[in-house]
Amino acid sequence: MSDKKSRFWTPSKSKWLLGIPIGGFVFAILGAAAMVAFHVTMEASSTNAFCYSCHVGMDTIVEEYEASPHFSNRHGVKADCADCHISKEFVPKMETKIKAIADIYYQLIGTINMENFEQERLRLAQHVWDEMKANDSRECRSCHEPTRWDLAAAPTRIRVNHQKVLNGEGTCIDCHAGIAHKLPQKQ
Ligand code: HEC
Ligand code: HEC
Ligand code: HEC
Ligand code: HEC
């Protein structure tokens, strides 16, 4: 064994060769640190606190949300901002996060403020509606699962309308705009 050299690792006489395993080790540590940092960033940028840091004082969004049943209700089940606005799936989540980088710029130049919010609001809401229509209200469906609706037990008004969803004739946002925020004023 002693005079048989390992195929994988032979201590070398030249010191620089040691750099290879040391380099590999450092690289692995940096890689792991980068993954942790990425994960922490992704998590931190999905908290209500993060959204509040800009939207409180900029518009009335947070106050309206906190008055809605999605913030507090008799069951104590809550929906955070990110639950409705950021996908749980990786690719659309990354798309939203990358697009949101532009909002840091808009925040800095102050495109939205308490004075002009009502005028700008329709544009912003329309953007959200377009996205939700295009993705069949995907984020709503992460909590509300139509295949588990007990339509037989639902009042007629709900049964008739929700049957349309099951028939593929409508999506949540077609009928349920303005559930967490006030609707934009008619302009
Ligand atoms: C760095 C500041 C900042 C943070 C943090 C922030 N926003 Fe915004 N957000 C803005 C600004 C500024 C606008 C307006 C952009 C414009 O004028 O087009 C905006 C617009 C929006 C819009 C409407 C337009 C669109 O892009 O769909 C939504 C929805 C939104 N933000 C949700 C969120 C959520 C959810 C969070 C937390 C996960 C969040 N924002 C965190 C600054 C921020
Ligand atoms: C994180 C989970 C979650 C998400 C995401 C979510 N909801 Fe809800 N939603 C709830 C809970 C919990 C209630 C029950 C509130 C209560 O008991 O009154 C509720 C209640 C409702 C109600 C009845 C109360 C009301 O405000 O009229 C409607 C309508 C509704 N959701 C539609 C939606 C739509 C549309 C979306 C997507 C834009 C959505 N929800 C996204 C959890 C969620
Ligand atoms: C064609 C219109 C329509 C569509 C599409 C639709 N709904 Fe509704 N939904 C209604 C109506 C109408 C009611 C009753 C509201 C009322 O009476 O104020 C209702 C009630 C609800 C309620 C409250 C139920 C209760 O027992 O009080 C929830 C939650 C809800 N919808 C979620 C959703 C979700 C999630 C989607 C998409 C998967 C969706 N709806 C799609 C029309 C619709
Ligand atoms: C239950 C789902 C839900 C939750 C929770 C929610 N939103 Fe929204 N948000 C919507 C929908 C749907 C719209 C599209 C306009 C509408 O119908 O009210 C919207 C629109 C917006 C807009 C565009 C401006 C406007 O007035 O329409 C902003 C900004 C926004 N949301 C930010 C937030 C922030 C920040 C939070 C947390 C404080 C949050 N939202 C929580 C569903 C939600």
Coordinates of N, CA and C and ligand atoms in Angstrom, one line a residue:
M1 N 0.8 -1.2 0.0 CA 0.0 0.0 0.0 C 0.9 1.2 0.0
S2 N 1.9 1.2 0.9 CA 2.7 2.4 1.1 C 3.4 2.9 -0.2
D3 N 4.0 1.9 -1.0 CA 4.7 2.4 -2.2 C 3.8 2.4 -3.4
K4 N 2.5 2.0 -3.2 CA 1.5 2.1 -4.3 C 0.9 3.5 -4.3
K5 N 1.1 4.2 -5.4 CA 0.6 5.6 -5.3 C -0.9 5.7 -5.6
S6 N -1.6 6.5 -4.9 CA -3.0 6.7 -5.2 C -3.2 7.3 -6.6
R7 N -4.2 6.8 -7.2 CA -4.5 7.3 -8.6 C -5.0 8.7 -8.4
F8 N -5.6 9.0 -7.3 CA -6.4 10.2 -7.2 C -5.6 11.3 -6.5
W9 N -4.7 11.0 -5.6 CA -4.1 12.1 -4.9 C -2.7 11.6 -4.5
T10 N -1.7 12.3 -5.1 CA -0.3 12.0 -4.7 C 0.2 13.3 -4.1
P11 N 0.7 13.3 -2.9 CA 1.2 14.5 -2.3 C 2.4 15.0 -3.2
S12 N 2.4 16.2 -3.6 CA 3.4 16.7 -4.6 C 4.5 17.4 -3.9
K13 N 5.6 17.4 -4.6 CA 6.8 18.1 -4.0 C 6.6 19.6 -4.3
S14 N 6.1 19.9 -5.4 CA 5.9 21.3 -5.7 C 4.7 21.9 -4.9
K15 N 5.0 22.9 -4.2 CA 3.9 23.5 -3.3 C 2.7 24.0 -4.0
W16 N 3.0 24.6 -5.2 CA 1.8 25.3 -5.8 C 0.7 24.3 -6.2
L17 N 1.1 23.0 -6.4 CA 0.0 22.1 -6.7 C -1.0 21.9 -5.6
L18 N -0.5 22.2 -4.4 CA -1.5 22.2 -3.2 C -2.6 23.2 -3.5
G19 N -2.3 24.2 -4.3 CA -3.3 25.2 -4.5 C -4.6 24.6 -5.2
I20 N -4.4 23.5 -5.9 CA -5.6 23.0 -6.6 C -6.7 22.5 -5.6
P21 N -6.3 21.6 -4.6 CA -7.3 21.2 -3.6 C -7.8 22.4 -2.8
I22 N -6.8 23.3 -2.4 CA -7.2 24.4 -1.5 C -8.1 25.3 -2.3
G23 N -7.8 25.5 -3.6 CA -8.7 26.4 -4.4 C -10.0 25.8 -4.6
G24 N -10.1 24.4 -4.8 CA -11.4 23.8 -4.9 C -12.2 23.9 -3.6
F25 N -11.5 23.9 -2.5 CA -12.2 24.0 -1.2 C -12.8 25.4 -1.0
V26 N -11.9 26.4 -1.3 CA -12.4 27.8 -1.2 C -13.6 28.0 -2.1
F27 N -13.4 27.5 -3.3 CA -14.5 27.7 -4.3 C -15.8 27.1 -3.8
A28 N -15.7 25.9 -3.2 CA -16.9 25.3 -2.7 C -17.6 26.1 -1.6
I29 N -16.7 26.7 -0.8 CA -17.2 27.5 0.3 C -17.9 28.8 -0.2
L30 N -17.2 29.4 -1.2 CA -17.8 30.6 -1.8 C -19.1 30.3 -2.5
G31 N -19.1 29.1 -3.2 CA -20.4 28.7 -3.9 C -21.5 28.5 -2.9
A32 N -21.2 27.9 -1.8 CA -22.2 27.6 -0.8 C -22.7 29.0 -0.2
A33 N -21.7 29.9 0.1 CA -22.1 31.2 0.6 C -23.0 32.0 -0.4
A34 N -22.7 31.8 -1.7 CA -23.5 32.5 -2.7 C -24.9 32.0 -2.7
M35 N -25.0 30.7 -2.5 CA -26.3 30.1 -2.6 C -27.1 30.5 -1.3
V36 N -26.5 30.6 -0.2 CA -27.2 31.0 1.0 C -27.6 32.5 0.8
A37 N -26.7 33.3 0.3 CA -27.0 34.7 0.1 C -28.2 34.9 -0.9
F38 N -28.2 34.1 -1.9 CA -29.2 34.1 -2.9 C -30.6 33.8 -2.3
H39 N -30.6 32.7 -1.5 CA -31.8 32.2 -0.8 C -32.3 33.3 0.1
V40 N -31.4 33.8 0.9 CA -31.8 34.9 1.9 C -32.4 36.1 1.2
T41 N -31.7 36.5 0.1 CA -32.2 37.6 -0.7 C -33.6 37.3 -1.2
M42 N -33.8 36.1 -1.8 CA -35.1 35.8 -2.3 C -36.2 35.8 -1.2
E43 N -35.8 35.3 -0.1 CA -36.8 35.2 1.0 C -37.1 36.6 1.5
A44 N -36.0 37.4 1.8 CA -36.2 38.7 2.4 C -37.0 39.6 1.5
S45 N -36.8 39.5 0.1 CA -37.5 40.4 -0.8 C -38.9 39.8 -1.1
S46 N -39.4 38.9 -0.3 CA -40.8 38.4 -0.4 C -41.6 38.7 0.8
T47 N -41.0 39.4 1.8 CA -41.7 39.6 3.0 C -42.6 40.9 2.9
N48 N -43.6 41.0 3.7 CA -44.4 42.2 3.7 C -43.6 43.4 4.1
A49 N -42.6 43.2 5.1 CA -41.8 44.3 5.5 C -41.0 44.9 4.4
F50 N -40.6 44.1 3.5 CA -39.9 44.6 2.3 C -40.8 45.5 1.4
C51 N -42.0 45.0 1.1 CA -42.9 45.8 0.3 C -43.3 47.1 1.0
Y52 N -43.6 47.0 2.3 CA -44.0 48.1 3.1 C -42.9 49.2 3.1
S53 N -41.6 48.8 3.0 CA -40.5 49.8 3.1 C -40.6 50.8 2.0
C54 N -41.3 50.5 0.9 CA -41.5 51.5 -0.2 C -42.9 52.0 -0.2
H55 N -43.9 51.0 -0.1 CA -45.3 51.3 -0.4 C -46.0 52.1 0.7
V56 N -45.4 52.0 1.9 CA -46.0 52.9 3.0 C -45.5 54.3 2.8
G57 N -46.5 55.2 2.7 CA -46.1 56.6 2.5 C -46.0 57.0 1.1
M58 N -45.9 56.0 0.2 CA -45.9 56.3 -1.3 C -47.3 56.3 -1.9
D59 N -48.1 55.3 -1.4 CA -49.5 55.2 -1.8 C -50.3 54.7 -0.7
T60 N -51.6 54.4 -1.0 CA -52.5 53.9 0.1 C -52.7 52.4 0.1
I61 N -51.9 51.8 -0.7 CA -52.0 50.3 -0.9 C -52.0 49.5 0.4
V62 N -51.0 49.8 1.3 CA -50.9 49.0 2.5 C -52.1 49.1 3.4
E63 N -52.5 50.4 3.6 CA -53.6 50.7 4.5 C -54.9 49.9 4.0
E64 N -55.1 49.9 2.7 CA -56.3 49.2 2.1 C -56.2 47.7 2.3
Y65 N -55.0 47.2 2.1 CA -54.8 45.8 2.2 C -55.0 45.4 3.7
E66 N -54.5 46.2 4.6 CA -54.7 45.8 6.0 C -56.2 45.9 6.5
A67 N -57.0 46.6 5.7 CA -58.4 46.6 6.0 C -59.2 45.5 5.3
S68 N -58.5 44.7 4.5 CA -59.2 43.7 3.7 C -59.2 42.3 4.4
P69 N -60.2 41.5 4.0 CA -60.2 40.1 4.6 C -59.0 39.3 4.3
H70 N -58.2 39.7 3.3 CA -57.0 38.9 3.1 C -55.9 39.2 4.1
F71 N -56.0 40.2 4.8 CA -55.1 40.6 5.9 C -55.5 40.0 7.2
S72 N -56.8 40.2 7.5 CA -57.3 39.6 8.8 C -58.8 39.2 8.6
N73 N -59.0 38.0 9.0 CA -60.4 37.4 8.9 C -60.7 36.5 10.0
R74 N -61.9 36.0 10.1 CA -62.2 35.2 11.2 C -61.4 33.9 11.4
H75 N -60.8 33.5 10.3 CA -60.0 32.2 10.4 C -58.5 32.5 10.7
G76 N -58.1 33.7 10.6 CA -56.7 34.0 10.9 C -55.8 33.5 9.9
V77 N -56.3 33.2 8.7 CA -55.4 32.8 7.6 C -55.1 34.0 6.8
K78 N -53.8 34.3 6.6 CA -53.5 35.6 5.9 C -52.8 35.3 4.5
A79 N -53.0 36.3 3.7 CA -52.3 36.4 2.4 C -51.3 37.6 2.4
D80 N -50.0 37.3 2.3 CA -49.1 38.4 2.2 C -49.1 39.0 0.8
C81 N -48.5 40.2 0.7 CA -48.4 40.8 -0.6 C -47.8 39.9 -1.6
A82 N -46.7 39.2 -1.3 CA -46.0 38.3 -2.2 C -46.9 37.1 -2.6
D83 N -47.8 36.7 -1.8 CA -48.7 35.6 -2.1 C -49.5 35.9 -3.4
C84 N -50.0 37.1 -3.5 CA -50.8 37.5 -4.7 C -49.9 38.1 -5.8
H85 N -48.7 38.6 -5.5 CA -48.0 39.3 -6.5 C -46.7 38.6 -7.0
I86 N -46.3 37.6 -6.3 CA -45.1 36.9 -6.8 C -45.4 35.4 -6.9
S87 N -45.0 34.8 -8.0 CA -45.3 33.4 -8.2 C -44.5 32.5 -7.2
K88 N -45.0 31.4 -6.9 CA -44.2 30.4 -6.1 C -43.3 29.6 -7.1
E89 N -43.6 29.6 -8.4 CA -42.7 28.9 -9.3 C -41.5 29.6 -9.6
F90 N -40.4 28.9 -9.8 CA -39.1 29.6 -9.9 C -39.0 30.6 -11.1
V91 N -39.3 30.2 -12.3 CA -39.0 31.0 -13.5 C -39.9 32.3 -13.4
P92 N -41.2 32.2 -13.2 CA -42.0 33.5 -13.1 C -41.6 34.3 -11.9
K93 N -41.2 33.6 -10.8 CA -40.7 34.4 -9.7 C -39.5 35.2 -10.0
M94 N -38.5 34.6 -10.7 CA -37.3 35.4 -11.1 C -37.7 36.5 -12.0
E95 N -38.6 36.3 -12.9 CA -39.0 37.3 -13.9 C -39.6 38.5 -13.1
T96 N -40.4 38.3 -12.1 CA -41.0 39.3 -11.3 C -39.9 40.1 -10.6
K97 N -39.0 39.3 -10.0 CA -38.0 40.0 -9.2 C -37.0 40.8 -10.0
I98 N -36.7 40.3 -11.2 CA -35.8 41.1 -12.1 C -36.6 42.4 -12.6
K99 N -37.8 42.2 -13.0 CA -38.6 43.4 -13.4 C -38.7 44.4 -12.3
A100 N -38.8 43.9 -11.0 CA -39.0 44.8 -9.9 C -37.8 45.6 -9.6
I101 N -36.7 45.2 -10.1 CA -35.5 46.0 -9.9 C -35.7 47.5 -10.5
A102 N -36.5 47.5 -11.6 CA -36.8 48.8 -12.1 C -37.6 49.7 -11.1
D103 N -38.4 49.1 -10.2 CA -39.1 49.8 -9.3 C -38.2 50.6 -8.3
I104 N -37.0 50.0 -8.1 CA -36.1 50.7 -7.2 C -35.8 52.1 -7.8
Y105 N -35.6 52.1 -9.1 CA -35.3 53.3 -9.9 C -36.5 54.2 -9.8
Y106 N -37.7 53.7 -10.1 CA -38.9 54.5 -10.1 C -39.1 55.1 -8.7
Q107 N -38.8 54.3 -7.6 CA -38.9 54.8 -6.3 C -38.0 56.0 -6.1
L108 N -36.7 55.9 -6.6 CA -35.7 56.9 -6.4 C -36.1 58.2 -7.1
I109 N -36.7 58.1 -8.3 CA -37.1 59.3 -9.0 C -38.5 59.7 -8.6
G110 N -39.2 58.9 -7.8 CA -40.5 59.3 -7.3 C -41.6 59.4 -8.2
T111 N -41.7 58.3 -9.1 CA -42.9 58.3 -10.1 C -44.2 58.3 -9.4
I112 N -44.3 57.6 -8.3 CA -45.5 57.5 -7.5 C -45.4 58.2 -6.2
N113 N -46.4 59.0 -5.9 CA -46.4 59.6 -4.5 C -47.8 59.9 -4.2
M114 N -48.1 60.2 -2.9 CA -49.4 60.4 -2.4 C -50.2 61.4 -3.3
E115 N -49.6 62.4 -3.9 CA -50.3 63.4 -4.7 C -50.8 62.8 -6.0
N116 N -50.0 62.0 -6.7 CA -50.4 61.6 -8.0 C -50.9 60.1 -8.0
F117 N -50.9 59.5 -6.9 CA -51.3 58.0 -6.9 C -52.6 57.8 -7.6
E118 N -53.7 58.5 -7.3 CA -55.0 58.2 -7.8 C -55.0 58.4 -9.4
Q119 N -54.1 59.3 -9.9 CA -54.0 59.4 -11.3 C -53.2 58.3 -12.0
E120 N -52.2 57.8 -11.3 CA -51.4 56.7 -11.8 C -51.9 55.3 -11.6
R121 N -52.9 55.3 -10.7 CA -53.4 54.0 -10.2 C -53.9 53.0 -11.2
L122 N -54.7 53.6 -12.2 CA -55.3 52.7 -13.2 C -54.2 52.0 -14.0
R123 N -53.2 52.8 -14.3 CA -52.1 52.2 -15.1 C -51.4 51.0 -14.3
L124 N -51.2 51.2 -13.0 CA -50.6 50.1 -12.2 C -51.5 48.9 -12.1
A125 N -52.8 49.2 -11.8 CA -53.8 48.1 -11.6 C -54.0 47.4 -12.9
Q126 N -54.0 48.1 -14.1 CA -54.2 47.5 -15.4 C -53.0 46.5 -15.6
H127 N -51.8 46.9 -15.2 CA -50.7 46.0 -15.4 C -50.9 44.7 -14.6
V128 N -51.4 44.8 -13.4 CA -51.6 43.6 -12.5 C -52.8 42.8 -13.2
W129 N -53.8 43.4 -13.6 CA -55.0 42.7 -14.2 C -54.5 41.9 -15.4
D130 N -53.7 42.6 -16.3 CA -53.2 41.9 -17.5 C -52.4 40.7 -17.2
E131 N -51.6 40.8 -16.2 CA -50.8 39.7 -15.8 C -51.6 38.5 -15.3
M132 N -52.6 38.9 -14.4 CA -53.4 37.8 -13.8 C -54.3 37.2 -14.9
K133 N -54.8 37.9 -15.8 CA -55.6 37.3 -16.9 C -54.7 36.4 -17.7
A134 N -53.5 36.8 -18.0 CA -52.6 36.0 -18.8 C -52.2 34.7 -18.2
N135 N -52.1 34.8 -16.8 CA -51.6 33.5 -16.2 C -52.8 32.8 -15.4
D136 N -54.0 33.1 -15.9 CA -55.2 32.4 -15.3 C -55.2 32.5 -13.8
S137 N -54.9 33.7 -13.3 CA -55.0 34.0 -11.8 C -54.2 33.0 -11.0
R138 N -53.0 32.7 -11.5 CA -52.2 31.6 -10.9 C -52.0 31.8 -9.4
E139 N -51.6 33.0 -9.0 CA -51.3 33.2 -7.6 C -52.6 33.0 -6.7
C140 N -53.8 33.4 -7.2 CA -55.0 33.1 -6.4 C -55.1 31.6 -6.2
R141 N -54.8 30.8 -7.2 CA -55.0 29.4 -7.1 C -54.0 28.7 -6.2
S142 N -53.0 29.4 -5.7 CA -52.1 28.7 -4.8 C -52.8 28.5 -3.5
C143 N -53.8 29.3 -3.2 CA -54.6 29.1 -2.0 C -56.0 28.6 -2.3
H144 N -56.7 29.2 -3.3 CA -58.1 28.8 -3.6 C -58.0 27.8 -4.7
E145 N -58.4 26.6 -4.4 CA -58.3 25.5 -5.4 C -59.7 25.1 -5.9
P146 N -60.1 25.6 -7.1 CA -61.5 25.4 -7.6 C -61.9 23.9 -7.6
T147 N -61.0 23.0 -7.8 CA -61.5 21.6 -7.9 C -61.9 21.1 -6.5
R148 N -61.6 21.9 -5.5 CA -62.1 21.5 -4.1 C -63.3 22.3 -3.7
W149 N -63.8 23.2 -4.6 CA -65.0 23.9 -4.2 C -66.2 22.9 -4.0
D150 N -66.9 23.2 -2.9 CA -68.1 22.4 -2.7 C -69.3 23.2 -3.2
L151 N -69.4 23.2 -4.6 CA -70.5 24.0 -5.2 C -71.9 23.7 -4.8
A152 N -72.1 22.4 -4.5 CA -73.4 22.0 -4.1 C -73.9 22.7 -2.8
A153 N -72.9 23.1 -1.9 CA -73.2 23.7 -0.7 C -73.2 25.2 -0.8
A154 N -72.8 25.7 -2.0 CA -72.7 27.2 -2.2 C -74.0 27.8 -2.6
P155 N -74.3 29.1 -2.1 CA -75.5 29.8 -2.6 C -75.5 29.9 -4.1
T156 N -76.7 30.0 -4.7 CA -76.8 29.9 -6.1 C -75.9 30.9 -6.9
R157 N -75.8 32.2 -6.3 CA -75.0 33.2 -7.0 C -73.6 32.7 -7.1
I158 N -73.0 32.1 -6.1 CA -71.7 31.6 -6.2 C -71.6 30.4 -7.1
R159 N -72.6 29.5 -6.9 CA -72.5 28.2 -7.6 C -72.5 28.5 -9.1
V160 N -73.4 29.4 -9.6 CA -73.6 29.6 -11.0 C -72.3 30.3 -11.6
N161 N -71.7 31.2 -10.8 CA -70.5 31.9 -11.3 C -69.3 31.0 -11.2
H162 N -69.2 30.2 -10.2 CA -68.0 29.4 -10.1 C -68.0 28.2 -11.0
Q163 N -69.2 27.8 -11.4 CA -69.3 26.7 -12.4 C -68.6 27.1 -13.7
K164 N -68.7 28.4 -13.9 CA -68.0 29.0 -15.1 C -66.5 28.8 -15.1
V165 N -65.9 28.9 -13.9 CA -64.5 28.7 -13.7 C -64.2 27.3 -14.1
L166 N -65.0 26.3 -13.5 CA -64.7 24.9 -13.8 C -64.9 24.6 -15.2
N167 N -65.8 25.3 -15.9 CA -66.0 25.1 -17.4 C -64.9 25.8 -18.2
G168 N -64.0 26.5 -17.5 CA -62.9 27.2 -18.3 C -63.5 28.5 -18.9
E169 N -64.6 29.1 -18.4 CA -65.1 30.2 -19.0 C -64.8 31.5 -18.3
G170 N -63.9 31.5 -17.3 CA -63.6 32.7 -16.7 C -62.5 32.5 -15.7
T171 N -61.8 33.6 -15.3 CA -60.8 33.4 -14.3 C -61.0 34.4 -13.2
C172 N -60.5 34.1 -12.0 CA -60.8 34.8 -10.8 C -60.8 36.3 -11.0
I173 N -59.8 36.9 -11.6 CA -59.7 38.3 -11.6 C -60.8 39.0 -12.5
D174 N -61.4 38.2 -13.4 CA -62.5 38.7 -14.2 C -63.6 39.2 -13.3
C175 N -63.9 38.5 -12.2 CA -65.0 38.9 -11.3 C -64.5 39.4 -10.0
H176 N -63.3 39.2 -9.6 CA -62.8 39.6 -8.2 C -61.7 40.6 -8.2
A177 N -61.8 41.6 -9.0 CA -60.9 42.8 -8.9 C -61.2 43.5 -7.6
G178 N -60.3 44.2 -7.1 CA -60.5 45.0 -5.9 C -60.7 44.3 -4.6
I179 N -60.1 43.1 -4.5 CA -60.3 42.3 -3.2 C -59.4 42.7 -2.1
A180 N -58.2 43.3 -2.5 CA -57.2 43.7 -1.4 C -57.0 45.2 -1.4
H181 N -57.3 45.8 -2.5 CA -57.1 47.3 -2.6 C -58.4 47.9 -3.2
K182 N -58.5 49.2 -3.0 CA -59.6 49.9 -3.6 C -59.4 49.9 -5.2
L183 N -60.5 49.9 -5.9 CA -60.4 50.0 -7.3 C -60.0 51.4 -7.7
P184 N -59.3 51.5 -8.8 CA -59.0 52.9 -9.3 C -60.3 53.6 -9.6
Q185 N -60.2 54.9 -9.4 CA -61.4 55.7 -9.7 C -61.6 55.7 -11.2
K186 N -62.9 55.8 -11.6 CA -63.2 55.9 -13.1 C -62.6 57.2 -13.6
Q187 N -61.9 57.1 -14.7 CA -61.2 58.3 -15.2 C -61.8 58.8 -16.5
Ligands
HEC1 C1 -37.7 49.9 -3.8 C2 -39.1 50.3 -3.5 C3 -40.2 49.2 -3.7 C4 -40.3 48.0 -3.1 C5 -39.3 47.4 -2.0 C6 -41.5 47.4 -3.5 N1 -42.1 48.2 -4.5 FE1 -43.8 47.8 -5.5 N2 -43.5 49.5 -6.6 C7 -42.6 50.5 -6.3 C8 -42.8 51.6 -7.3 C9 -41.9 52.9 -7.3 C10 -43.9 51.3 -8.1 C11 -44.4 52.1 -9.3 C12 -43.7 51.7 -10.6 C13 -44.2 52.5 -11.7 O1 -44.4 53.7 -11.6 O2 -44.4 51.8 -12.8 C14 -44.3 50.0 -7.7 C15 -45.4 49.2 -8.2 C16 -45.9 48.0 -7.8 C17 -47.0 47.3 -8.4 C18 -47.9 47.7 -9.5 C19 -47.2 47.7 -10.9 C20 -46.6 46.4 -11.2 O3 -45.4 46.3 -11.5 O4 -47.3 45.3 -11.3 C21 -47.1 46.2 -7.6 C22 -48.2 45.1 -7.8 C23 -46.1 46.2 -6.6 N3 -45.4 47.3 -6.7 C24 -46.0 45.2 -5.6 C25 -45.0 45.2 -4.7 C26 -44.8 44.0 -3.8 C27 -45.7 42.8 -3.7 C28 -43.6 44.3 -3.1 C29 -43.0 43.4 -2.0 C30 -42.6 42.0 -2.5 C31 -43.1 45.6 -3.6 N4 -44.0 46.1 -4.5 C32 -42.0 46.2 -3.1 C33 -41.6 50.5 -5.4 C34 -41.3 49.4 -4.6
HEC2 C1 -52.3 33.1 0.8 C2 -53.6 32.6 0.5 C3 -54.5 33.4 -0.4 C4 -54.2 33.9 -1.7 C5 -52.9 33.9 -2.5 C6 -55.5 34.5 -2.1 N1 -56.5 34.3 -1.2 FE1 -58.4 34.9 -1.3 N2 -58.8 34.3 0.6 C7 -57.8 33.7 1.4 C8 -58.5 33.4 2.7 C9 -57.8 32.7 3.8 C10 -59.8 34.0 2.6 C11 -60.8 33.9 3.7 C12 -61.1 35.1 4.3 C13 -62.3 35.0 5.3 O1 -62.4 34.0 6.0 O2 -63.1 35.9 5.2 C14 -59.9 34.5 1.3 C15 -61.1 35.2 0.8 C16 -61.3 35.5 -0.5 C17 -62.6 36.0 -1.0 C18 -63.8 36.3 -0.2 C19 -63.6 37.6 0.7 C20 -63.6 38.8 -0.2 O3 -62.6 39.6 -0.1 O4 -64.5 39.1 -1.0 C21 -62.4 36.2 -2.4 C22 -63.4 36.8 -3.3 C23 -61.0 35.8 -2.7 N3 -60.4 35.4 -1.5 C24 -60.5 35.9 -3.9 C25 -59.1 35.8 -4.2 C26 -58.4 36.2 -5.4 C27 -59.2 36.7 -6.6 C28 -57.1 36.0 -5.3 C29 -56.0 36.3 -6.3 C30 -55.8 37.6 -6.7 C31 -56.9 35.5 -3.9 N4 -58.1 35.4 -3.3 C32 -55.7 35.1 -3.4 C33 -56.6 33.3 1.0 C34 -55.9 33.6 -0.2
HEC3 C1 -67.9 34.6 -13.4 C2 -67.5 35.4 -12.1 C3 -66.6 34.7 -11.1 C4 -65.5 34.1 -11.3 C5 -64.7 33.8 -12.7 C6 -64.9 33.7 -10.0 N1 -65.8 34.1 -9.1 FE1 -65.6 33.9 -7.0 N2 -67.4 34.6 -6.7 C7 -68.2 35.2 -7.7 C8 -69.4 35.7 -7.1 C9 -70.6 36.4 -7.8 C10 -69.3 35.4 -5.7 C11 -70.3 35.8 -4.6 C12 -69.8 37.2 -4.1 C13 -70.9 37.9 -3.3 O1 -72.0 37.4 -3.1 O2 -70.6 39.1 -2.9 C14 -68.0 34.8 -5.5 C15 -67.5 34.4 -4.3 C16 -66.2 34.0 -4.1 C17 -65.7 33.7 -2.8 C18 -66.3 33.8 -1.4 C19 -67.0 32.5 -1.2 C20 -67.9 32.5 0.0 O3 -68.3 31.4 0.4 O4 -68.2 33.6 0.5 C21 -64.4 33.3 -3.0 C22 -63.3 32.9 -1.9 C23 -64.1 33.3 -4.4 N3 -65.3 33.7 -5.0 C24 -63.0 33.0 -5.0 C25 -62.8 32.9 -6.4 C26 -61.6 32.4 -7.0 C27 -60.3 32.0 -6.3 C28 -61.8 32.4 -8.4 C29 -60.9 31.8 -9.4 C30 -60.4 30.5 -9.3 C31 -63.1 32.9 -8.6 N4 -63.7 33.1 -7.4 C32 -63.7 33.0 -9.8 C33 -68.0 35.2 -9.0 C34 -66.9 34.7 -9.7
HEC4 C1 -55.4 38.9 -2.1 C2 -54.5 39.3 -3.2 C3 -53.6 40.5 -3.0 C4 -52.9 40.9 -1.9 C5 -52.7 40.1 -0.6 C6 -52.2 42.1 -2.2 N1 -52.6 42.5 -3.5 FE1 -51.9 44.1 -4.5 N2 -53.2 43.7 -6.0 C7 -54.1 42.7 -6.1 C8 -54.9 42.8 -7.3 C9 -56.0 41.8 -7.7 C10 -54.6 44.0 -7.9 C11 -55.2 44.6 -9.2 C12 -56.0 45.8 -8.8 C13 -57.2 45.4 -8.0 O1 -58.1 44.6 -8.6 O2 -57.4 45.8 -6.9 C14 -53.5 44.6 -7.1 C15 -52.9 45.8 -7.4 C16 -51.8 46.3 -6.7 C17 -51.1 47.5 -7.0 C18 -51.4 48.4 -8.2 C19 -52.1 49.7 -7.8 C20 -53.6 49.5 -7.5 O3 -54.1 50.2 -6.7 O4 -54.2 48.6 -8.1 C21 -50.0 47.6 -6.1 C22 -49.0 48.7 -6.1 C23 -50.1 46.5 -5.2 N3 -51.2 45.7 -5.6 C24 -49.3 46.3 -4.2 C25 -49.5 45.4 -3.1 C26 -48.8 45.4 -1.9 C27 -47.6 46.2 -1.6 C28 -49.4 44.4 -1.1 C29 -49.1 44.1 0.4 C30 -49.2 45.3 1.3 C31 -50.5 43.8 -1.9 N4 -50.5 44.5 -3.1 C32 -51.3 42.8 -1.4 C33 -54.1 41.6 -5.2 C34 -53.5 41.6 -4.0

